[in-house]
Every structure is written in C-alpha cells, then in structure tokens.
C-alpha cells in the first residue's frame, strides 16, 4: 500500500497498512491523541509486518494510501498532481534498491537458488511425473497459502477490533527478532561461503548482534529515518529471498497471481478484511503500524517537536514522523492551532510546506515485487533481459497505480497492476523475446 | 574474459547514456518517469515484434539456415517498423498528457515537447542498448577465448561501440521525430524510419563490422547535427557555448564574483 502522507489526517493514512487511499481527510485532531493511538497502533502494525513465514501481513501492506490534504477540492487536485511525480520517485528508489539487493544475491549466492525443501504452507511437491499433476499440486499449494493468509488477516482484524494490542505487539516483535537475527545470520553465512571469506564466531556474533539490535531499535522504537528505511528494505529483501528459496517454481507464479487477486478483493470489497481494518482504524483515529510500512516522509515537524517535548532530536525520530506524517495535516498552515512556530535557527520552514507529504508503501508490496523479479532472475537461462523487463514492468505498474490513485481518490491495492504486468512480461519475455534477442545477438544484428 | 573487458565495454556502451541520465534526468522526478515510460514503450514494441517473428518462425517451420536467416532479417525489419510506430504512439500519449497536465495544473510548468522528445529518445535508446548488450556483457565475465573459431577477436568492443551508437541514435531520432510530428513535417518521420532501417540493415548486409561501425558513426554525426539544428541550436549559439560566452556561463561568472 502506498501512502501519500499528504498532510492528511491520520485516520486515513497511517492507520491501515498503507492503503492507497487518496482520501478526503476530515479535520485532523491534535497530535496528542494521535500519539496515543500511534503507540498502540504501532504494536499492531509491527506484529503484522514482521511475521516471517506468514505473508498475511502483506495484505494490509499491499494498499496504497494517498492522502490528499484537507483543502478545498481544486487545490487538492493540483497539489496531488504537483507532488505526484516526486512521490513516484520516492517509491521507485526503495523498490529498486530492494530488487537490486535480491537480484544481486540471487545471481551470486548459490544457496538461494538451490532446492532444499519447502515450507509447510506449500506441502505438495512439484517433482511429479506429469505436467497436469504438477499444475494441480501448484494450485493446491496456492490454495493452502492463500487460505493461511486469509485466516491470518482475519485473525489480525479480529485482534485489532478487540484491541488486543499487547498480543499484536508481542507477535510483531517476535517476528522481527527472527528476521533480524536468524535470517541475517543465515544470509551472512551464505554470502561468506560464496566469497570464501572466513569469519570467526566472536566477530560474527558482534556483527549480527549489532545489526539486529540496531534494527530492532530503529524499526520498533526510534532511530534516524534513513536507517529505518534501510532496515525495512533489508528485511523485505531477506523475506523475499526466503520465499524465492522455498517456494517451488510453478507455485510461486500461481501464488503471485492469486495474491494480486486477493489483494484486489480484500481492499475493494465492502466486507474485505483489509477494508474493514482501514475503517476500524479510521473510526478510532489511530495511526497505522509503523514497522510494517516503509515511510519516506521527512521530518519537518518543527511544530511537532513542541507538542512532543520528549522528542528532542525531532529530526531523527521516525516514529514521530509516523505520527507527524499523520499529523502532517496538522502541521499544515491550514491548521494553525496545532502548528507551533519553528524553533529558532531551524531552517526548514518552507521545507515543511514543500515536503509535508511523504509516501508510504507496505512491506508486503516490496516483498512480492522482489519475489517476482528474483524468481525471474533465478529461473533458468541466466537471462538478464527477463529480469530487466520484469523490473520495468513493475515500475510502470507502480506508476499506473499512483495515477489511478490520483484519479479515483480512494483506497486501492498496490499489487495487482504491477504483478499483472510483471507476470505478463516475465512469460512473454522468457518465451518470445529471449529467443529473438539471442538469435540476433548470435548473428550480430542490431534492431 | 577479464574484468578489464567487462568494465571497459560496459562504460563504452553505457557511459554517455549514464552521464546524460545523471546530469539531465536524475534531478527531475517527472523526467525519470517519462524516461521509464519510454523504455516501457520500446519494450512493448520489442515484445510485439518478437511475437511476430516467433509466429513466422513456427508457421514456416523450416529448419535450414538460409530460411532462418531470411526470417531473422524479416524480424529485424518488422521490429524497426514497430519501434517507430511505438515512438509515434508515445508522441501521441505525451501530447495528450501534456494538455491534460496543463489544464489541471496551470501554475506548474509542464515539460516542453522538446524536452520530452529528448527524454523519450533516451528512454528508447537506453532500453534498446541494454537489451542488446547486457547478456553479452555478463558473458564477458565468464571464461572463454574470443575468436577461437576464427571470428573477429574484437567482438566485445565492436558490440559495445555498436550499442553506444544505437543509444545515441535513438536519442537523436527521438528529437527529430517529435519535432517532425509537432511541425507536421511527415517526411521527417519517413527519414527517421529509413535511417533506422539503414543502420539495422548495415549490420547484416556488411559482414565487416568495422565498416558497419564507421558508417553508423557517420550517420550518428549527421543525425546529431540535424537534431541540434532542429532543437533550436545554431552555429552562433554553439560558438558562444564553446567560448563560454553564453548567457548561463556569463551569469555564473557574475555570481561567483
């Protein structure tokens, strides 16, 4: 889900897992309330985000939220478009980085392309004798995986509805612990093996401990925004690598297709779990789980620092921005009652006006985009053209999704268009373009 | 082969395009988006032409070498035609979208058609160059000896230079093409198409890649000069620019004082 933290009310934007919501936000309340909600909401979000094996968390993450400022309609449109290109680029960069990490790992570290068993969510093997049996097994695997996702999402919605925030928080912390320590350890081990670099255990322990501890702090508590973004990209890449390794070939493609359909249904249908989650969060005026969302919003909130005296280095705190993002709408000149004057010497006041909007994208989107591109890089012929074609297709899908957001101004899922384009381009490039380009290259012809 | 070959060929082929991207496109988000959309259009054109070639190849289903080669040449010509058609389609799309942008967003200055011509041409060129060369480039990191069976040993370098010329040509063609569309000079489109066909045809008519390259570079220089004059340059402005007497450098000098 993409979120335009465009000076929007919190309800809209940060609450759910970043649906693409270009919503007309009602008058934002004060930051204090938002803060409370944030602390609670954080837990929920994080729990969902950090689940390692469950990818149900992606469901909420697959929304794109676009906040449209609570301004008169004409201005809204203009501002949305005016900031549209910048937001698209603010999303292109992290998505590209995640994909680059995944593709680089896939191409160099053999471990992630070796078949070493399957997850329990995909119990049917694809080593069957006939094509029909294989297809059937992959469909069954997909059904199981998708039902696990649906069940988990509904469970999450129920937990959220009954305000079991502690439970959610705890689960989220468990998952991020596993991602940041265990998977990082495995990843580091495989990379060192590939490059034949020896590392003794004390050094390894120190490295992994520092990496993981700083990651936990950055993601779940406070830390520099850039560091938080980097950690979120890294855990998305790690998660995507796990999927690429453990999902069998055909199952992976069918799962990608099915997840896009589920995303579409869950966000747009009135009784969809994600939509219900969005609405619940809106009713409660709570911000969304920050750790599940990649936020590119900058910290402008000089004013916010006043409201929140404990956040002294306001420039460095991602959760304040989370809150502040939601409070960005508060930070706008339109709502002077909560916008404190800038601290002396703080240079960025115009910046606030300019950069008050950030963009948020759910981690699930990152993960599935990277799974698609990584699978394209991993399978078969070592062809770079297929990988590049999928990459361009996904970026174009993202562009189109943002455009649709600007047009429809309501919650939209971020996965379907990109994944559809990605799948179309993967299969067509692999089967049609590759033989053509290979033949041309071997005859040294240029088109 | 060696890392030197890899890096050398990579920078020969993609260096100028990368420099153009960094200095002119990376700073503006809208330009990046138009670049990527241009690349996407080229990709779709390639997809379509591969499909046609594939259909032709499977329908004739003739395995002997001359027939395959004929089919390939047919594929190349069709591909060039479809690329130019998609360039026209992209022009139409940009025209429509710039009108839309202007009506909705009167305050903000929409990018001019000339700029979009440059960006779209570069997008086409980058995608085309990358698709032609990146597999060859990745092979150059592996083991092997070039030309062991009697083929020319400068295979990689020739490919790199050819890729470079294609990228730059696409950029110039984009500028000239869009200008022709804007001013309704339809013969310009025809000339672009013919030049493109000529450059592609050169690669299979002449077996001497050296000659191909030289001719392609001559065409590049001529097209570049044409694009320069079409986009508003003149000998005078060129002279002023080279002698650092143009307006921008004058202002810069004043500021630094």
XYZ file of C-alpha atoms in Angstrom:
704
model
C 0.000 0.000 0.000
C 1.229 3.365 -0.843
C 0.532 6.218 1.396
C 0.737 9.759 0.421
C 1.275 11.382 3.679
C -0.010 14.419 2.120
C -0.876 16.452 5.083
C -3.684 14.122 5.613
C -5.482 13.184 8.660
C -4.024 10.274 10.454
C -7.074 8.180 10.223
C -6.730 7.982 6.607
C -3.186 7.384 6.130
C -1.202 5.720 8.777
C -3.819 3.600 10.277
C -4.233 0.773 7.972
C -1.374 -0.783 6.433
C -0.970 1.881 3.931
C -3.787 1.507 1.618
C -3.600 3.543 -1.444
C -6.036 5.966 -0.137
C -6.441 9.287 -1.638
C -8.964 10.217 0.857
C -10.558 13.434 1.698
C -9.362 13.634 5.207
C -11.549 15.260 7.734
C -10.177 17.899 10.015
C -7.251 16.432 11.828
C -7.321 16.333 15.561
C -4.492 17.250 17.781
C -1.276 15.449 17.746
C -1.558 14.258 21.285
C -4.385 11.926 20.554
C -2.622 10.780 17.530
C 0.404 9.986 19.585
C -1.572 7.779 21.900
C -3.097 5.974 19.046
C 0.234 5.603 17.460
C 1.807 3.882 20.405
C -0.970 1.374 20.379
C -1.313 1.123 16.697
C 2.382 0.670 16.260
C 2.295 -2.598 18.003
C -0.407 -3.899 15.806
C 1.284 -2.837 12.665
C 4.588 -4.210 13.640
C 3.231 -7.538 14.567
C 1.768 -7.871 11.199
C 4.777 -6.698 9.424
C 7.388 -8.824 10.964
C 5.817 -12.194 10.628
C 8.408 -14.165 8.882
C 6.613 -17.079 7.455
C 3.224 -15.603 7.363
C 2.724 -13.378 4.491
C -0.660 -12.410 5.523
C 0.861 -9.250 6.765
C 1.362 -8.263 3.248
C -2.301 -7.982 2.748
C -2.555 -4.853 4.732
C 0.713 -3.778 3.319
C -0.480 -4.027 -0.135
C -2.550 -0.996 -0.057
C -1.570 2.271 -1.312
C -2.549 5.229 0.671
C -2.629 8.550 -0.798
C -3.518 11.302 1.472
C -4.994 14.264 -0.096
C -4.828 17.318 2.055
C -7.983 18.516 3.639
C -8.169 21.539 1.434
C -10.691 22.854 -0.999
C -11.154 20.435 -3.894
C -9.433 22.358 -6.659
C -6.325 22.863 -4.623
C -6.351 19.213 -3.624
C -6.157 18.022 -7.159
C -3.499 20.445 -8.081
C -1.407 19.563 -5.090
C -1.829 15.862 -5.639
C -0.600 16.149 -9.154
C 2.056 18.594 -8.241
C 3.530 16.241 -5.754
C 2.725 13.131 -7.715
C 5.949 12.778 -9.637
C 8.109 13.252 -6.597
C 6.200 10.614 -4.686
C 6.515 8.179 -7.509
C 10.258 8.625 -7.445
C 10.302 8.373 -3.661
C 8.845 4.946 -4.130
C 10.883 3.952 -7.149
C 14.128 4.316 -5.235
C 13.432 1.918 -2.360
C 11.644 -0.587 -4.593
C 14.591 -0.537 -6.976
C 17.056 -0.915 -4.112
C 15.207 -3.891 -2.706
C 15.076 -5.539 -6.095
C 18.749 -4.845 -6.727
C 19.686 -6.473 -3.422
C 17.551 -9.503 -4.177
C 18.772 -9.922 -7.750
C 22.403 -9.431 -6.762
C 22.050 -12.072 -4.071
C 20.263 -14.497 -6.354
C 22.838 -14.141 -9.072
C 25.826 -14.561 -6.824
C 24.878 -16.702 -3.836
C 24.026 -20.189 -4.972
C 22.187 -21.054 -1.753
C 19.047 -19.160 -2.657
C 18.532 -20.974 -5.914
C 19.134 -24.456 -4.536
C 16.102 -26.506 -3.766
C 16.221 -27.547 -0.173
C 12.762 -28.467 0.850
C 9.616 -26.484 1.021
C 7.668 -24.511 3.562
C 4.852 -26.249 5.389
C 2.476 -23.885 3.666
C 3.251 -25.490 0.331
C 3.226 -29.163 1.170
C 2.665 -30.554 -2.306
C 5.804 -31.294 -4.180
C 6.384 -30.308 -7.777
C 8.625 -33.222 -8.602
C 5.862 -35.090 -10.308
C 5.949 -37.059 -13.487
C 3.230 -35.343 -15.437
C 2.593 -31.711 -16.223
C -1.027 -31.907 -15.156
C -0.101 -33.302 -11.749
C 2.457 -30.581 -11.276
C -0.036 -27.913 -12.151
C -2.575 -29.415 -9.805
C -0.041 -29.509 -6.988
C 0.895 -25.905 -7.533
C -2.757 -24.848 -7.468
C -3.264 -26.785 -4.238
C -0.188 -25.166 -2.725
C -1.552 -21.786 -3.694
C -4.912 -22.527 -2.141
C -3.290 -23.508 1.115
C -1.028 -20.471 1.162
C -3.817 -18.059 0.345
C -6.119 -19.568 2.951
C -3.367 -19.218 5.542
C -3.068 -15.583 4.550
C -6.804 -15.011 4.710
C -7.090 -16.678 8.110
C -4.198 -14.666 9.479
C -5.589 -11.427 8.153
C -8.993 -12.096 9.624
C -7.335 -13.063 12.903
C -5.459 -9.811 12.805
C -8.578 -7.803 12.102
C -10.335 -9.536 14.994
C -7.427 -8.848 17.318
C -7.362 -5.271 16.248
C -11.082 -4.894 16.663
C -10.937 -6.239 20.191
C -7.932 -4.080 20.972
C -5.512 -6.859 21.827
C -2.639 -4.571 21.164
C -0.192 -6.229 23.521
C -0.624 -9.539 21.778
C -0.113 -7.963 18.393
C 2.862 -6.041 19.611
C 4.475 -9.116 21.071
C 3.981 -11.187 17.970
C 5.384 -8.425 15.841
C 8.489 -8.165 17.962
C 8.977 -11.928 17.785
C 8.827 -11.870 14.016
C 11.212 -9.011 13.611
C 13.599 -10.694 16.032
C 13.601 -13.744 13.852
C 14.105 -11.753 10.679
C 16.799 -9.528 12.016
C 18.825 -12.171 13.790
C 18.216 -15.612 12.390
C 17.745 -14.790 8.742
C 20.546 -12.287 8.782
C 22.836 -14.885 10.297
C 21.944 -17.372 7.599
C 22.319 -14.765 4.872
C 25.677 -13.637 6.146
C 26.833 -17.219 6.391
C 25.891 -17.947 2.814
C 27.475 -14.790 1.462
C 30.700 -15.532 3.305
C 30.652 -19.062 1.955
C 30.186 -17.821 -1.577
C 33.115 -15.484 -1.414
C 35.173 -17.871 0.662
C 35.788 -15.388 3.426
C 36.494 -16.774 6.857
C 34.939 -15.148 9.869
C 35.394 -16.271 13.429
C 32.452 -16.653 15.734
C 33.184 -13.698 18.045
C 33.261 -11.316 15.083
C 30.157 -12.896 13.667
C 28.371 -12.628 16.974
C 29.335 -9.000 17.336
C 28.269 -8.147 13.802
C 24.932 -9.914 13.920
C 24.184 -8.654 17.409
C 24.855 -5.057 16.477
C 22.973 -5.292 13.235
C 19.969 -6.917 14.857
C 19.862 -4.734 17.944
C 20.114 -1.509 15.988
C 17.477 -2.840 13.616
C 15.061 -3.606 16.429
C 15.580 -0.171 17.895
C 15.201 1.582 14.569
C 12.148 -0.270 13.476
C 10.230 -0.546 16.696
C 11.319 2.488 18.563
C 13.304 5.493 17.438
C 16.124 5.985 15.054
C 17.250 8.019 12.060
C 14.774 7.831 9.226
C 17.308 6.745 6.654
C 18.444 3.915 8.892
C 14.892 2.793 9.447
C 14.257 2.839 5.722
C 17.416 0.855 5.102
C 16.430 -1.754 7.671
C 12.957 -2.092 6.236
C 14.396 -2.592 2.770
C 16.793 -5.190 4.122
C 14.162 -7.186 5.934
C 11.919 -7.081 2.877
C 14.778 -8.380 0.787
C 15.501 -11.149 3.319
C 11.874 -12.163 3.372
C 11.708 -12.153 -0.422
C 14.815 -14.333 -0.565
C 13.197 -16.827 1.792
C 10.173 -17.001 -0.454
C 12.288 -17.369 -3.564
C 14.189 -20.218 -2.000
C 11.354 -22.152 -0.506
C 8.513 -21.667 -2.942
C 8.591 -24.195 -5.741
C 8.601 -22.828 -9.283
C 5.083 -23.054 -10.523
C 3.604 -22.484 -7.080
C 5.443 -19.192 -6.847
C 3.891 -17.881 -10.036
C 0.406 -19.057 -9.179
C 0.758 -17.623 -5.668
C 1.806 -14.256 -7.076
C -1.237 -14.205 -9.295
C -3.562 -15.312 -6.529
C -2.193 -12.773 -4.066
C -2.894 -9.965 -6.504
C -6.471 -11.123 -6.881
C -6.835 -11.458 -3.125
C -5.394 -8.004 -2.648
C -7.882 -6.577 -5.087
C -10.769 -8.313 -3.373
C -9.673 -7.557 0.158
C -9.268 -3.870 -0.458
C -12.152 -3.096 -2.723
C -14.949 -5.316 -1.475
C -17.039 -3.827 1.304
C -16.577 -6.866 3.521
C -12.928 -7.346 2.710
C -10.765 -7.761 5.809
C -8.363 -5.072 4.847
C -11.078 -2.608 4.136
C -12.637 -3.371 7.491
C -9.280 -2.827 9.098
C -8.970 0.513 7.394
C -12.385 1.553 8.511
C -11.844 0.434 12.091
C -8.613 2.329 12.260
C -10.296 5.371 10.841
C -13.082 5.201 13.358
C -10.616 5.044 16.186
C -8.445 7.709 14.668
C -5.401 5.616 15.234
C -2.270 5.615 13.187
C -1.174 2.523 11.450
C 1.550 0.134 12.457
C 4.722 1.932 11.542
C 7.052 -1.017 11.363
C 5.029 -2.614 8.603
C 5.325 0.364 6.386
C 8.152 1.932 4.551
C 7.913 5.628 5.084
C 9.748 8.143 3.028
C 8.351 11.118 4.809
C 10.826 13.595 6.001
C 10.757 15.057 9.425
C 9.669 18.570 9.057
C 7.684 18.845 12.085
C 9.281 21.618 13.907
C 5.872 22.246 15.300
C 5.584 18.680 16.383
C 8.636 18.979 18.490
C 6.812 21.499 20.577
C 3.852 19.248 21.086
C 6.046 16.367 21.966
C 8.746 17.601 24.272
C 10.387 14.231 24.668
C 11.270 14.005 21.042
C 14.142 16.340 21.211
C 16.030 15.381 18.152
C 12.845 15.615 16.260
C 14.771 15.420 13.072
C 15.889 11.956 13.841
C 12.816 10.219 15.020
C 10.938 8.059 12.631
C 8.020 7.452 14.833
C 7.460 10.998 15.401
C 7.352 11.331 11.712
C 4.943 8.484 11.665
C 2.816 10.380 13.980
C 3.891 13.509 12.320
C 3.034 12.181 8.970
C -0.357 11.592 10.202
C -0.063 14.885 11.874
C 1.319 16.444 8.797
C -2.072 17.576 8.027
C -1.915 19.151 11.363
C 1.353 20.679 10.510
C -0.081 22.476 7.577
C -0.715 26.156 7.736
C -4.384 25.410 7.381
C -4.440 24.214 10.917
C -2.517 26.809 12.795
C -3.903 25.831 16.140
C -1.656 22.845 16.364
C 1.198 24.114 14.363
C 3.755 25.681 16.614
C 6.145 28.270 15.249
C 9.533 26.965 14.253
C 12.336 26.723 16.737
C 14.924 29.396 16.302
C 17.580 28.508 13.854
C 15.642 25.732 12.311
C 15.984 26.247 8.644
C 13.271 24.182 7.250
C 10.096 26.077 7.421
C 9.490 26.377 3.742
C 10.565 22.821 3.575
C 7.626 21.901 5.703
C 5.297 23.468 3.284
C 7.018 21.701 0.469
C 7.799 18.343 1.922
C 4.958 17.795 4.261
C 3.847 14.900 2.210
C 5.686 11.694 2.312
C 4.865 8.399 0.772
C 4.408 5.108 2.466
C 4.463 1.704 0.941
C 3.666 -1.515 2.688
C 6.443 -4.009 3.171
C 4.342 -6.712 1.574
C 4.483 -4.856 -1.701
C 8.256 -4.706 -1.517
C 8.394 -8.380 -0.761
C 6.194 -9.537 -3.591
C 7.738 -7.245 -6.159
C 11.140 -8.573 -5.191
C 9.887 -12.151 -5.278
C 8.727 -11.650 -8.833
C 11.944 -10.087 -10.033
C 14.054 -12.521 -8.039
C 12.236 -15.512 -9.471
C 12.727 -14.062 -12.939
C 16.436 -13.779 -12.218
C 16.661 -17.216 -10.634
C 14.881 -19.364 -13.144
C 16.648 -20.971 -15.994
C 18.711 -19.372 -18.544
C 20.505 -16.675 -16.621
C 18.881 -14.193 -18.865
C 19.167 -10.590 -17.796
C 16.620 -9.362 -20.302
C 13.793 -11.097 -18.489
C 14.827 -9.615 -15.161
C 15.043 -6.131 -16.622
C 11.735 -6.460 -18.402
C 10.023 -7.507 -15.151
C 11.692 -4.640 -13.336
C 10.456 -2.055 -15.836
C 7.005 -3.636 -15.840
C 6.735 -3.410 -12.060
C 7.830 0.212 -12.022
C 5.291 1.065 -14.681
C 2.616 -0.754 -12.686
C 3.523 1.313 -9.660
C 3.278 4.473 -11.734
C -0.122 3.494 -13.042
C -1.352 2.623 -9.576
C -0.379 6.041 -8.327
C -2.073 7.622 -11.298
C -5.255 5.689 -10.595
C -4.993 6.839 -7.039
C -4.893 10.431 -8.155
C -7.906 9.836 -10.345
C -10.107 7.754 -8.061
C -9.069 9.135 -4.717
C -9.896 6.092 -2.719
C -8.110 3.107 -1.275
C -6.537 0.987 -3.962
C -4.303 -2.053 -3.725
C -0.763 -1.658 -4.973
C -0.085 -5.240 -6.007
C -2.478 -6.145 -8.819
C -1.355 -3.895 -11.643
C 2.363 -4.313 -11.032
C 2.195 -8.048 -10.542
C -0.002 -8.493 -13.608
C 2.393 -6.523 -15.751
C 5.312 -8.338 -14.199
C 3.820 -11.746 -14.889
C 2.857 -10.861 -18.466
C 6.294 -9.530 -19.187
C 8.039 -12.412 -17.487
C 6.306 -15.080 -19.514
C 6.377 -13.221 -22.781
C 9.999 -12.119 -22.485
C 11.136 -15.543 -21.430
C 9.377 -17.325 -24.258
C 9.244 -14.832 -27.107
C 11.816 -12.113 -26.681
C 14.645 -14.243 -25.402
C 14.944 -16.491 -28.476
C 14.658 -13.448 -30.718
C 17.329 -11.449 -28.921
C 19.606 -14.467 -28.603
C 19.363 -15.183 -32.297
C 20.005 -11.553 -33.125
C 22.994 -11.441 -30.800
C 24.495 -14.586 -32.233
C 24.237 -13.153 -35.745
C 25.388 -9.761 -34.530
C 22.335 -7.970 -35.805
C 21.015 -4.851 -34.200
C 17.471 -3.600 -34.188
C 37.306 -12.922 -20.250
C 38.699 -10.274 -17.968
C 37.320 -7.619 -15.688
C 39.007 -5.010 -17.860
C 36.977 -6.130 -20.854
C 33.808 -6.130 -18.786
C 34.238 -2.681 -17.336
C 35.693 -1.237 -20.485
C 32.877 -2.440 -22.682
C 30.249 -1.537 -20.106
C 31.460 2.027 -19.888
C 31.977 2.352 -23.629
C 28.442 1.253 -24.289
C 26.619 2.880 -21.407
C 28.895 5.677 -20.236
C 27.453 8.543 -22.284
C 23.888 7.434 -21.571
C 24.664 7.224 -17.863
C 26.231 10.673 -17.921
C 23.223 12.099 -19.722
C 20.950 10.457 -17.200
C 22.856 11.736 -14.189
C 23.227 15.277 -15.388
C 19.953 15.923 -17.100
C 17.329 13.467 -15.962
C 18.048 12.274 -12.455
C 17.356 15.685 -10.962
C 13.734 15.936 -12.061
C 11.259 13.256 -10.982
C 8.929 13.850 -13.901
C 11.704 13.265 -16.395
C 12.635 9.990 -14.762
C 9.049 8.853 -15.076
C 8.868 9.785 -18.736
C 12.149 8.010 -19.328
C 10.852 4.835 -17.789
C 7.605 5.067 -19.731
C 9.647 5.489 -22.910
C 11.647 2.411 -22.024
C 8.396 0.561 -21.443
C 7.095 1.560 -24.878
C 10.239 0.249 -26.506
C 9.861 -2.956 -24.543
C 6.301 -3.417 -25.730
C 7.387 -2.809 -29.321
C 10.082 -5.449 -28.913
C 7.543 -7.841 -27.464
C 5.237 -7.359 -30.400
C 7.976 -7.807 -32.965
C 9.312 -10.915 -31.202
C 5.830 -12.321 -31.239
C 5.526 -11.729 -34.971
C 8.923 -13.266 -35.613
C 8.092 -16.221 -33.414
C 4.808 -16.789 -35.215
C 6.519 -16.556 -38.580
C 9.235 -18.943 -37.479
C 6.838 -21.530 -36.100
C 4.480 -21.268 -39.053
C 7.141 -21.777 -41.694
C 8.872 -24.348 -39.523
C 11.743 -24.676 -41.898
C 14.986 -25.600 -40.290
C 17.553 -24.799 -42.964
C 19.920 -21.982 -42.341
C 19.152 -19.531 -45.209
C 15.447 -19.617 -44.451
C 16.145 -18.954 -40.775
C 18.348 -16.063 -41.714
C 15.701 -14.637 -44.004
C 13.179 -14.889 -41.238
C 15.557 -13.112 -38.952
C 16.040 -10.286 -41.392
C 12.299 -10.072 -41.759
C 12.096 -9.932 -37.980
C 14.611 -7.120 -37.820
C 12.790 -5.032 -40.397
C 9.429 -5.583 -38.751
C 10.959 -4.703 -35.425
C 12.334 -1.404 -36.701
C 8.960 -0.540 -38.169
C 7.143 -1.367 -34.947
C 9.618 0.635 -32.898
C 8.944 3.709 -34.959
C 5.209 3.119 -34.702
C 5.533 2.979 -30.933
C 7.614 6.123 -30.974
C 4.710 7.794 -32.711
C 2.292 6.292 -30.197
C 4.402 7.665 -27.360
C 4.352 11.047 -29.022
C 0.574 10.935 -29.137
C 0.397 9.915 -25.496
C 2.711 12.718 -24.429
C 0.733 15.214 -26.429
C -2.464 14.167 -24.734
C -0.964 14.068 -21.286
C 0.731 17.445 -21.568
C -2.578 19.006 -22.480
C -4.136 17.295 -19.514
C -1.385 18.424 -17.186
C -1.677 21.987 -18.388
C -5.397 22.145 -17.860
C -5.304 20.700 -14.382
C -2.162 22.328 -13.200
C -1.843 25.770 -14.714
C 0.690 27.001 -12.196
C 3.272 24.352 -12.746
C 5.296 24.466 -15.899
C 4.852 21.282 -17.852
C 7.935 19.973 -19.613
C 8.216 21.195 -23.181
C 7.771 18.841 -26.083
C 11.427 19.217 -26.992
C 12.489 18.059 -23.566
C 10.083 15.172 -23.763
C 11.461 14.311 -27.183
C 14.934 14.090 -25.729
C 13.795 12.110 -22.714
C 11.734 9.681 -24.748
C 14.525 9.168 -27.244
C 16.935 8.482 -24.428
C 14.476 6.074 -22.844
C 14.130 4.157 -26.086
C 17.879 4.176 -26.545
C 18.766 3.011 -23.057
C 16.308 0.152 -23.169
C 17.425 -0.846 -26.641
C 21.082 -0.731 -25.717
C 20.600 -2.615 -22.501
C 18.611 -5.359 -24.140
C 21.143 -5.751 -26.926
C 24.205 -5.774 -24.830
C 23.662 -6.865 -21.253
C 23.704 -10.589 -21.932
C 26.897 -10.269 -23.934
C 28.356 -8.217 -21.117
C 27.541 -10.789 -18.493
C 29.099 -13.469 -20.669
C 32.275 -11.455 -20.850
C 32.796 -12.063 -17.158
C 32.916 -15.779 -17.711
C 35.694 -17.928 -19.051
C 36.432 -18.231 -22.721
C 38.528 -17.041 -25.593
C 37.031 -14.732 -28.140
C 37.508 -15.595 -31.764
C 38.902 -19.054 -31.153
C 36.997 -20.383 -34.127
C 38.108 -17.669 -36.467
C 35.590 -14.996 -35.581
C 36.876 -11.492 -35.078
C 38.501 -11.181 -31.659
C 37.230 -7.663 -31.117
C 33.712 -8.973 -30.715
C 33.055 -7.320 -27.383
C 34.479 -3.984 -28.312
C 32.595 -3.895 -31.589
C 29.368 -4.766 -29.826
C 29.997 -2.075 -27.223
C 30.565 0.608 -29.826
C 27.574 -0.515 -31.815
C 25.411 -0.365 -28.707
C 26.658 3.130 -27.994
C 25.826 4.297 -31.472
C 22.352 2.806 -31.241
C 21.653 4.526 -27.933
C 22.758 7.918 -29.168
C 20.944 7.469 -32.450
C 17.702 6.694 -30.660
C 18.098 9.888 -28.713
C 18.621 11.960 -31.845
C 15.861 10.187 -33.677
C 13.513 10.955 -30.830
C 14.287 14.668 -31.027
C 13.939 14.822 -34.780
C 10.857 12.633 -34.842
C 8.922 14.622 -32.290
C 9.866 17.841 -33.993
C 8.582 16.477 -37.272
C 5.333 15.465 -35.622
C 4.940 18.852 -33.974
C 5.508 20.773 -37.163
C 3.568 18.248 -39.216
C 6.560 17.565 -41.428
C 5.736 13.979 -42.166
C 8.754 13.428 -44.379
C 10.855 13.678 -41.225
C 9.221 10.577 -39.850
C 9.972 8.766 -43.068
C 13.600 9.847 -42.969
C 13.935 8.638 -39.375
C 12.422 5.308 -40.288
C 14.699 4.934 -43.285
C 17.791 5.848 -41.310
C 16.883 3.345 -38.652
C 16.359 0.686 -41.283
C 19.675 1.614 -42.832
C 21.580 1.283 -39.586
C 19.981 -2.077 -38.848
C 20.432 -3.263 -42.385
C 24.088 -2.347 -42.264
C 24.592 -4.886 -39.561
C 23.505 -7.719 -41.744
C 24.447 -6.533 -45.198
C 28.059 -5.985 -44.500
C 29.959 -8.751 -42.781
C 32.751 -6.373 -41.858
C 31.805 -4.956 -38.522
C 34.440 -2.270 -38.827
C 32.770 -0.831 -41.871
C 29.378 -1.078 -40.197
C 30.627 0.885 -37.258
C 32.200 3.622 -39.319
C 29.086 4.092 -41.395
C 26.887 4.021 -38.309
C 29.002 6.699 -36.665
C 28.820 8.860 -39.772
C 25.049 8.548 -39.666
C 25.210 9.368 -35.953
C 27.109 12.581 -36.563
C 24.753 13.659 -39.343
C 21.653 12.876 -37.292
C 23.190 14.658 -34.338
C 23.767 17.787 -36.355
C 20.215 17.633 -37.655
C 18.832 17.192 -34.140
C 20.932 20.084 -32.932
C 19.531 22.447 -35.516
C 16.020 21.134 -35.076
C 16.052 21.712 -31.343
C 16.962 25.350 -31.759
C 20.690 25.356 -31.827
C 22.656 27.409 -34.269
C 26.283 27.885 -35.183
C 26.307 31.106 -33.218
C 24.952 29.607 -30.036
C 27.406 26.750 -30.368
C 30.278 29.160 -30.654
C 29.097 31.136 -27.671
C 28.748 27.981 -25.654
C 32.184 26.702 -26.569
C 33.795 30.014 -25.774
C 31.871 30.176 -22.501
C 30.303 33.416 -23.508
C 26.729 32.264 -23.458
C 24.167 33.636 -21.061
C 24.395 30.864 -18.498
C 28.102 30.998 -18.112
C 28.031 34.779 -18.001
C 25.531 34.690 -15.183
C 27.593 32.078 -13.451
C 30.679 34.206 -13.701
C 28.843 37.175 -12.272
C 27.531 35.162 -9.369
C 30.903 33.805 -8.471
C 32.243 37.319 -8.215
